[in-house]
XYZ file of C-alpha atoms in Angstrom:
496
model
C -7.223 0.949 6.842
C -4.964 -1.887 5.743
C -3.858 -3.169 2.365
C -1.094 -5.300 0.881
C 0.526 -4.054 -2.301
C 1.313 -6.552 -5.067
C 4.811 -7.779 -5.899
C 6.928 -5.192 -7.704
C 8.986 -7.864 -9.458
C 6.190 -8.948 -11.790
C 4.519 -5.640 -12.638
C 5.619 -2.613 -14.617
C 5.276 0.695 -12.780
C 2.103 1.706 -14.630
C 0.442 -1.609 -13.757
C 1.740 -1.446 -10.215
C 0.325 2.065 -9.742
C -3.102 0.942 -10.931
C -2.992 -2.144 -8.724
C -1.988 -0.132 -5.637
C -4.796 2.357 -6.255
C -7.263 -0.501 -6.670
C -6.120 -2.211 -3.459
C -6.396 1.008 -1.430
C -9.782 1.776 -2.949
C -11.036 -1.673 -1.913
C -9.847 -1.085 1.673
C -11.768 2.202 2.124
C -15.550 2.190 2.610
C -17.637 3.685 -0.164
C -20.508 5.462 1.567
C -23.074 7.839 0.126
C -24.109 10.298 2.835
C -27.829 11.070 2.825
C -28.320 12.099 6.451
C -25.703 13.371 8.902
C -27.638 11.819 11.786
C -26.745 8.344 10.513
C -23.005 9.062 10.545
C -20.635 8.104 13.358
C -21.085 10.131 16.546
C -18.007 10.200 18.766
C -19.919 11.143 21.915
C -22.128 8.057 21.651
C -19.239 5.600 21.261
C -18.796 2.931 23.937
C -15.325 2.001 25.133
C -14.065 -0.604 27.581
C -10.806 -2.265 28.537
C -11.113 -5.950 27.699
C -8.134 -7.398 29.536
C -8.722 -5.805 32.936
C -6.291 -6.836 35.642
C -5.601 -5.978 39.252
C -1.990 -5.297 38.354
C -0.329 -4.305 35.103
C 3.373 -4.771 34.469
C 5.807 -3.336 31.941
C 5.570 -5.417 28.796
C 1.900 -6.301 29.252
C -0.648 -5.619 26.535
C -3.814 -3.599 26.909
C -6.815 -3.991 24.598
C -9.562 -1.382 24.367
C -12.792 -2.228 22.580
C -14.600 0.598 20.809
C -18.179 0.275 19.587
C -19.515 2.934 17.244
C -23.005 4.467 17.123
C -24.587 7.179 15.014
C -26.274 10.387 16.216
C -29.598 8.545 16.479
C -28.079 6.014 18.852
C -28.132 3.227 16.277
C -25.271 0.730 16.231
C -22.965 1.140 13.246
C -22.761 -1.959 11.049
C -19.659 -1.086 9.020
C -16.140 0.153 9.738
C -13.732 2.609 8.180
C -13.566 5.222 10.971
C -10.188 6.954 11.274
C -8.613 7.073 14.760
C -5.464 8.361 16.407
C -4.664 6.202 19.435
C -1.949 6.690 22.047
C -1.100 6.131 25.680
C 0.813 8.785 27.562
C 2.003 10.148 30.886
C 2.415 13.896 31.220
C 4.358 13.436 34.460
C 6.826 10.977 32.938
C 6.974 12.724 29.543
C 6.087 9.388 28.010
C 3.941 8.323 25.073
C 3.332 5.463 22.659
C 1.048 4.803 19.707
C -1.679 2.187 19.640
C -2.640 -0.195 16.841
C -6.253 -0.216 15.611
C -7.995 -3.320 14.287
C -11.189 -2.767 12.318
C -13.694 -5.651 12.374
C -15.748 -3.861 9.676
C -18.939 -4.121 11.722
C -18.737 -1.022 13.915
C -16.414 -2.660 16.457
C -12.715 -1.890 16.835
C -9.950 -3.191 19.063
C -7.113 -0.838 19.967
C -3.936 -2.558 21.174
C -1.349 -0.908 23.416
C 1.950 -2.154 24.826
C 2.745 -0.895 28.328
C 6.302 0.275 27.852
C 6.998 2.142 31.088
C 6.490 1.912 34.821
C 4.073 4.437 36.297
C 0.836 6.082 35.240
C -0.713 5.526 31.810
C -3.568 7.546 30.338
C -5.425 6.193 27.314
C -6.373 8.516 24.461
C -8.402 7.472 21.417
C -9.367 10.301 19.100
C -11.972 9.871 16.400
C -10.326 11.950 13.684
C -12.977 11.341 11.013
C -16.093 9.175 10.871
C -16.095 6.470 8.205
C -18.402 8.656 6.130
C -15.811 11.442 6.252
C -13.058 9.026 5.253
C -15.125 7.915 2.256
C -15.804 11.519 1.226
C -12.141 12.568 1.543
C -10.890 9.589 -0.450
C -13.388 10.171 -3.238
C -12.720 13.923 -3.342
C -8.945 13.553 -3.370
C -8.934 11.451 -6.499
C -11.436 13.463 -8.528
C -8.944 15.921 -9.994
C -6.282 18.604 -9.651
C -8.362 21.707 -8.925
C -7.515 22.017 -5.209
C -4.329 23.940 -5.975
C -3.367 26.247 -8.830
C 0.124 27.464 -9.700
C 1.355 30.762 -11.085
C 4.528 30.715 -13.157
C 6.758 33.778 -13.429
C 8.462 34.231 -16.785
C 11.087 36.906 -17.275
C 10.961 38.647 -20.676
C 14.070 40.841 -20.456
C 13.049 43.293 -17.718
C 9.333 42.514 -17.789
C 7.627 39.828 -15.720
C 4.900 37.719 -17.312
C 2.672 35.472 -15.183
C 0.705 32.454 -16.462
C -1.102 29.490 -14.937
C 0.784 26.239 -14.358
C -0.178 22.788 -13.151
C -0.460 19.087 -13.841
C -3.524 19.549 -16.020
C -4.448 22.836 -17.704
C -7.914 23.312 -19.202
C -6.845 25.836 -21.802
C -6.579 25.816 -25.615
C -3.484 28.010 -25.431
C -0.030 26.669 -26.161
C 1.753 25.026 -23.246
C 5.295 24.602 -22.004
C 6.045 21.090 -20.778
C 8.547 20.504 -17.990
C 9.355 16.796 -17.713
C 12.256 14.808 -16.337
C 14.481 12.851 -18.690
C 12.813 9.538 -17.928
C 9.353 10.959 -18.694
C 8.101 9.876 -15.276
C 6.924 13.334 -14.267
C 5.042 15.991 -16.253
C 4.174 19.578 -15.401
C 2.899 22.388 -17.626
C 2.620 26.156 -17.877
C 0.604 28.183 -20.367
C 3.170 29.634 -22.749
C 3.269 33.446 -22.752
C 3.179 34.977 -26.264
C 6.650 35.705 -27.575
C 8.394 34.322 -24.494
C 10.389 31.052 -24.586
C 9.516 28.243 -22.178
C 13.064 28.478 -20.790
C 12.222 31.945 -19.423
C 10.256 30.390 -16.523
C 12.190 31.439 -13.410
C 9.819 31.037 -10.442
C 6.501 29.628 -9.325
C 4.033 29.864 -6.448
C 0.766 28.179 -5.499
C -2.598 29.131 -4.053
C -5.598 27.229 -2.791
C -8.280 27.387 -5.441
C -11.745 28.402 -4.131
C -13.046 25.005 -5.129
C -14.282 21.825 -3.456
C -15.024 18.283 -4.546
C -17.214 17.765 -1.451
C -20.986 18.092 -1.554
C -22.666 20.500 0.864
C -23.818 17.534 2.947
C -20.313 16.068 3.040
C -18.913 19.392 4.219
C -21.009 18.927 7.355
C -18.800 15.979 8.270
C -15.999 18.466 8.916
C -18.009 21.213 10.533
C -15.537 23.685 11.969
C -13.559 20.869 13.573
C -16.228 20.225 16.233
C -16.618 16.663 14.999
C -12.929 16.016 14.314
C -10.286 14.711 16.748
C -12.925 14.028 19.414
C -11.727 12.112 22.479
C -13.746 8.930 23.017
C -11.735 7.387 25.863
C -12.599 9.936 28.555
C -14.352 7.420 30.795
C -11.375 5.045 30.904
C -9.432 5.230 34.144
C -5.721 5.862 34.447
C -3.801 2.594 34.514
C -0.919 2.121 36.950
C 1.925 -0.032 35.665
C 4.477 -1.704 37.900
C 7.954 -2.999 37.190
C 7.894 -6.259 35.284
C 8.488 -9.436 37.275
C 9.323 -11.193 34.021
C 12.326 -10.693 31.795
C 10.783 -8.104 29.521
C 13.400 -7.150 26.974
C 13.188 -5.470 23.611
C 15.328 -6.309 20.603
C 18.984 -5.638 21.469
C 20.214 -5.688 17.857
C 22.025 -2.521 16.836
C 19.920 -0.159 14.733
C 21.065 -0.587 11.134
C 19.657 0.228 7.719
C 17.471 -2.423 6.129
C 15.546 -3.244 9.298
C 11.782 -3.718 9.057
C 9.798 -1.457 11.393
C 6.928 -2.739 13.517
C 4.146 -0.451 14.691
C 4.582 1.025 17.180
C 8.277 1.289 16.409
C 9.144 2.875 19.752
C 7.992 5.022 22.636
C 8.875 8.232 24.438
C 10.085 8.236 28.027
C 11.432 11.414 29.608
C 11.065 12.918 26.118
C 13.619 10.458 24.685
C 12.615 8.090 21.896
C 13.317 4.401 22.573
C 13.011 2.216 19.457
C 11.674 -1.279 20.168
C 13.027 -2.986 17.040
C 16.692 -2.238 17.717
C 19.079 -0.922 20.329
C 20.543 2.569 20.540
C 23.924 2.059 22.209
C 23.640 5.490 23.776
C 20.287 7.150 24.353
C 21.976 10.458 23.602
C 23.698 9.989 20.242
C 23.623 13.771 19.911
C 26.421 13.910 22.480
C 28.651 12.259 19.854
C 27.368 14.191 16.866
C 30.663 15.975 16.218
C 32.530 12.706 15.805
C 29.674 11.076 13.954
C 29.256 13.744 11.279
C 32.960 14.432 10.739
C 33.859 14.175 7.033
C 30.243 13.470 6.081
C 28.430 14.834 3.027
C 24.729 14.946 3.887
C 21.940 15.722 1.439
C 18.542 16.536 2.949
C 15.963 16.247 0.175
C 12.308 17.065 0.653
C 9.978 19.424 2.445
C 10.223 21.822 5.374
C 9.911 19.019 7.950
C 13.404 17.891 6.938
C 14.572 21.497 6.662
C 14.007 21.569 10.430
C 17.030 19.293 10.754
C 19.504 21.680 9.155
C 18.069 24.479 11.291
C 18.490 22.385 14.464
C 22.025 21.038 13.983
C 23.889 24.356 14.584
C 22.292 24.428 18.041
C 24.311 21.329 19.008
C 27.313 21.969 16.725
C 28.322 25.635 17.191
C 31.079 25.342 14.565
C 28.487 24.708 11.864
C 27.978 27.881 9.845
C 25.505 28.629 7.083
C 26.773 29.699 3.677
C 24.427 32.189 2.019
C 23.385 30.800 -1.367
C 21.455 33.993 -2.204
C 18.163 32.316 -3.023
C 14.689 33.752 -2.536
C 12.215 32.882 0.207
C 12.244 30.376 3.040
C 12.413 27.583 0.478
C 15.812 28.528 -0.937
C 18.562 25.933 -0.752
C 20.401 25.871 2.579
C 24.053 24.923 2.994
C 25.761 24.362 6.354
C 29.505 23.748 6.704
C 31.914 22.764 9.463
C 35.322 23.528 7.956
C 37.175 22.087 10.941
C 35.518 18.670 10.505
C 35.050 18.813 6.716
C 31.304 18.365 7.131
C 28.799 19.434 4.472
C 25.006 19.509 4.891
C 22.608 20.728 2.209
C 18.795 21.003 2.232
C 16.967 21.240 -1.059
C 13.224 21.248 -1.625
C 11.656 18.446 -3.633
C 10.198 19.004 -7.104
C 6.554 19.529 -8.083
C 4.197 19.650 -6.318
C 5.610 22.219 -3.921
C 2.854 24.143 -2.150
C 3.657 27.673 -1.016
C 2.148 31.111 -1.574
C 5.507 32.804 -2.146
C 7.511 32.528 -5.335
C 10.232 29.866 -5.357
C 12.937 29.532 -7.980
C 12.604 26.748 -10.538
C 15.986 27.245 -12.181
C 17.565 24.723 -9.813
C 14.419 22.624 -9.872
C 14.818 18.853 -9.896
C 12.844 15.860 -8.770
C 14.462 13.859 -5.973
C 15.123 10.954 -8.335
C 17.112 13.310 -10.570
C 19.110 14.639 -7.611
C 19.902 11.100 -6.434
C 21.126 10.217 -9.917
C 23.603 13.127 -9.694
C 25.114 11.916 -6.403
C 28.301 9.883 -6.746
C 27.752 8.281 -3.347
C 30.246 6.534 -1.110
C 30.816 5.653 2.517
C 30.926 9.324 3.529
C 27.705 10.225 1.710
C 24.279 10.242 3.385
C 20.936 11.020 1.743
C 17.802 11.751 3.770
C 14.453 11.906 1.962
C 11.185 13.370 3.271
C 8.054 13.435 1.103
C 4.381 13.787 1.888
C 2.852 17.017 3.131
C 2.856 18.830 -0.242
C 1.293 15.841 -2.015
C -1.845 15.653 0.139
C -3.984 18.040 -2.005
C -3.378 16.018 -5.193
C -4.675 12.678 -6.477
C -2.783 9.819 -4.866
C -1.401 8.652 -8.204
C 1.051 11.598 -8.066
C 2.498 10.379 -4.771
C 2.641 6.716 -5.796
C 4.468 7.612 -9.012
C 6.940 9.760 -7.059
C 7.710 7.041 -4.498
C 8.345 4.497 -7.249
C 10.566 6.992 -9.076
C 12.600 7.611 -5.917
C 12.809 3.905 -5.187
C 14.171 3.187 -8.655
C 16.768 5.955 -8.214
C 17.879 4.461 -4.879
C 18.271 1.047 -6.535
C 20.464 2.661 -9.213
C 22.482 4.423 -6.485
C 23.083 1.178 -4.604
C 24.222 -0.535 -7.813
C 26.994 2.020 -8.367
C 27.708 2.830 -4.709
C 26.298 0.260 -2.256
C 27.977 1.807 0.789
C 25.976 5.062 0.514
C 23.615 5.536 3.455
C 19.992 6.374 2.592
C 17.451 7.338 5.253
C 13.718 7.781 4.663
C 11.840 10.064 7.057
C 8.120 9.443 6.913
C 5.759 12.369 7.045
C 4.275 13.439 10.358
C 0.901 14.429 11.745
C -0.258 18.030 11.520
C -2.952 20.509 12.596
C -6.517 19.199 12.750
C -8.290 22.189 11.199
C -5.814 23.012 8.448
C -8.057 22.824 5.379
C -9.347 19.284 5.839
C -10.153 18.487 2.210
C -6.605 19.290 1.121
C -4.463 18.462 4.157
C -6.269 16.010 6.444
C -4.084 13.525 8.307
C -6.163 10.809 6.679
C -4.388 11.658 3.419
C -1.091 11.602 5.285
C -1.820 8.217 6.857
C -2.508 6.633 3.464
C 0.794 8.051 2.212
C 2.596 6.869 5.347
C 1.471 3.272 4.757
C 2.475 3.545 1.105
C 5.926 4.838 1.995
C 6.598 1.938 4.357
C 5.468 -0.595 1.770
C 7.201 0.795 -1.302
C 10.621 1.173 0.377
C 10.396 -2.200 2.091
C 13.205 -4.547 1.120
C 15.715 -1.779 0.381
C 18.797 -1.276 2.544
C 17.491 2.043 3.871
C 16.886 3.320 7.372
C 13.387 4.509 8.196
C 12.643 7.223 10.730
C 9.011 6.728 11.670
C 8.016 10.355 12.119
C 4.312 9.402 11.975
C 4.706 7.094 14.966
C 6.849 9.641 16.813
C 4.454 12.552 16.376
C 1.445 10.393 17.256
C 3.144 9.129 20.418
C 4.251 12.649 21.338
C 0.764 14.065 20.793
C 1.920 16.599 18.217
C -0.607 18.549 16.153
C 1.846 20.684 14.210
C 3.114 20.240 10.671
C 6.459 21.361 12.096
C 6.879 19.239 15.242
C 8.472 20.714 18.372
C 12.195 20.619 19.081
C 11.954 17.519 21.291
C 10.647 15.513 18.348
C 13.269 16.854 15.924
C 15.984 16.059 18.447
C 14.852 12.438 18.626
C 14.542 12.128 14.843
C 18.179 13.197 14.568
C 19.109 10.748 17.339
C 17.663 7.937 15.220
C 19.425 9.316 12.146
C 22.808 9.298 13.940
C 22.158 5.765 15.175
C 21.688 4.524 11.603
C 24.733 6.201 10.091
C 27.341 6.137 12.875
C 29.213 3.588 14.958
C 28.196 4.751 18.414
């Protein structure tokens, strides 16, 4: 799936949102499923390496052609299938993502760069057939019934619970919770005799509801037709040392750089960016010097909370200060008094998806939090958005990204030397409630994130590329991935 968003300079946000939605909609096939046998069948796909060679060298390119067929053995005549492509070596602890080109006629080319010397195994997973992609896209944008929220109001010593959400089908009076710029709206049914200000906490649950038809549900049947390997018959490729001067970009990694895809590769479990140079492939060894006198705000979901949980493992002097919140989603504060270092993690605003109550008294959207930061050369902001937005219509995520972008622009106007880092969302489990949390939803958001923040002086940590290359299927990636995300973070903000 590819699209090009229109220029932001000539459109108001409301027009831009509608244009982005229209462009994405035009890039996704619209298919009405009438028979599962005419949908893409991974086991009948044909794959071949096009540029076969007796010898492959580091820096060479490898192209795999994939031809799609349905369960009846008939050639597919349209595209839109969703793949995850990577090359890897278990022995060398290496991995890299591949780029997929859709010819929209049932044929695909998958392009790989051979980054390392040694063995290379090719993996191309059919995550969803094109019919599944069409069904997920349609279902996602039909409404807000996938998730429902429960608000907890405190009436003196008595708790009162009511339903909350973006849209409430109820004639009862409602409390509206909006930010000052009226960019975000959220509602709760108002309890009788209780003021709206008495809302203290909220939680969510998956509603027993689906926008998929019974036939469409068969496209995601227990995961047996998701994430199916279609490159099994391809042989392992052996890559030798390059005889040519294969070099990657030696420019220092700095904010404002545009990321290619793939943006890097793993070798010996270390991430090597290809668009810039890390002066030391172990920036973590200099983390104490790097983070001295830094104020770091981690804003977002639990995938960025992993950072504040990891840092004490490499900085023993970092201690947590108990802020006495409730649940795993309470604010976290870590301090190094010797180095005057301050790190705080705070969850993003609605929608936040969790089955345990979280406080809303310190609730704020990321744009609001950015507006409260003075900024400066010692201040760093890291933003991670995505996973909690997947169950909701895409307009919610687009609006949020534009809101955050506008706040960053305001920040740079008053404090241009503030460092801002965007961490993209990552891949997750295959069978985790496909309609709500499929990686297809995440991939659309990933592309949006890269486009909307393009042109700003921000650093981007391509967590999607990293987790694809690593072969991660966990919403909370393993320590090796987190370690390399922080390596990239240190490279952006420090003189190493």
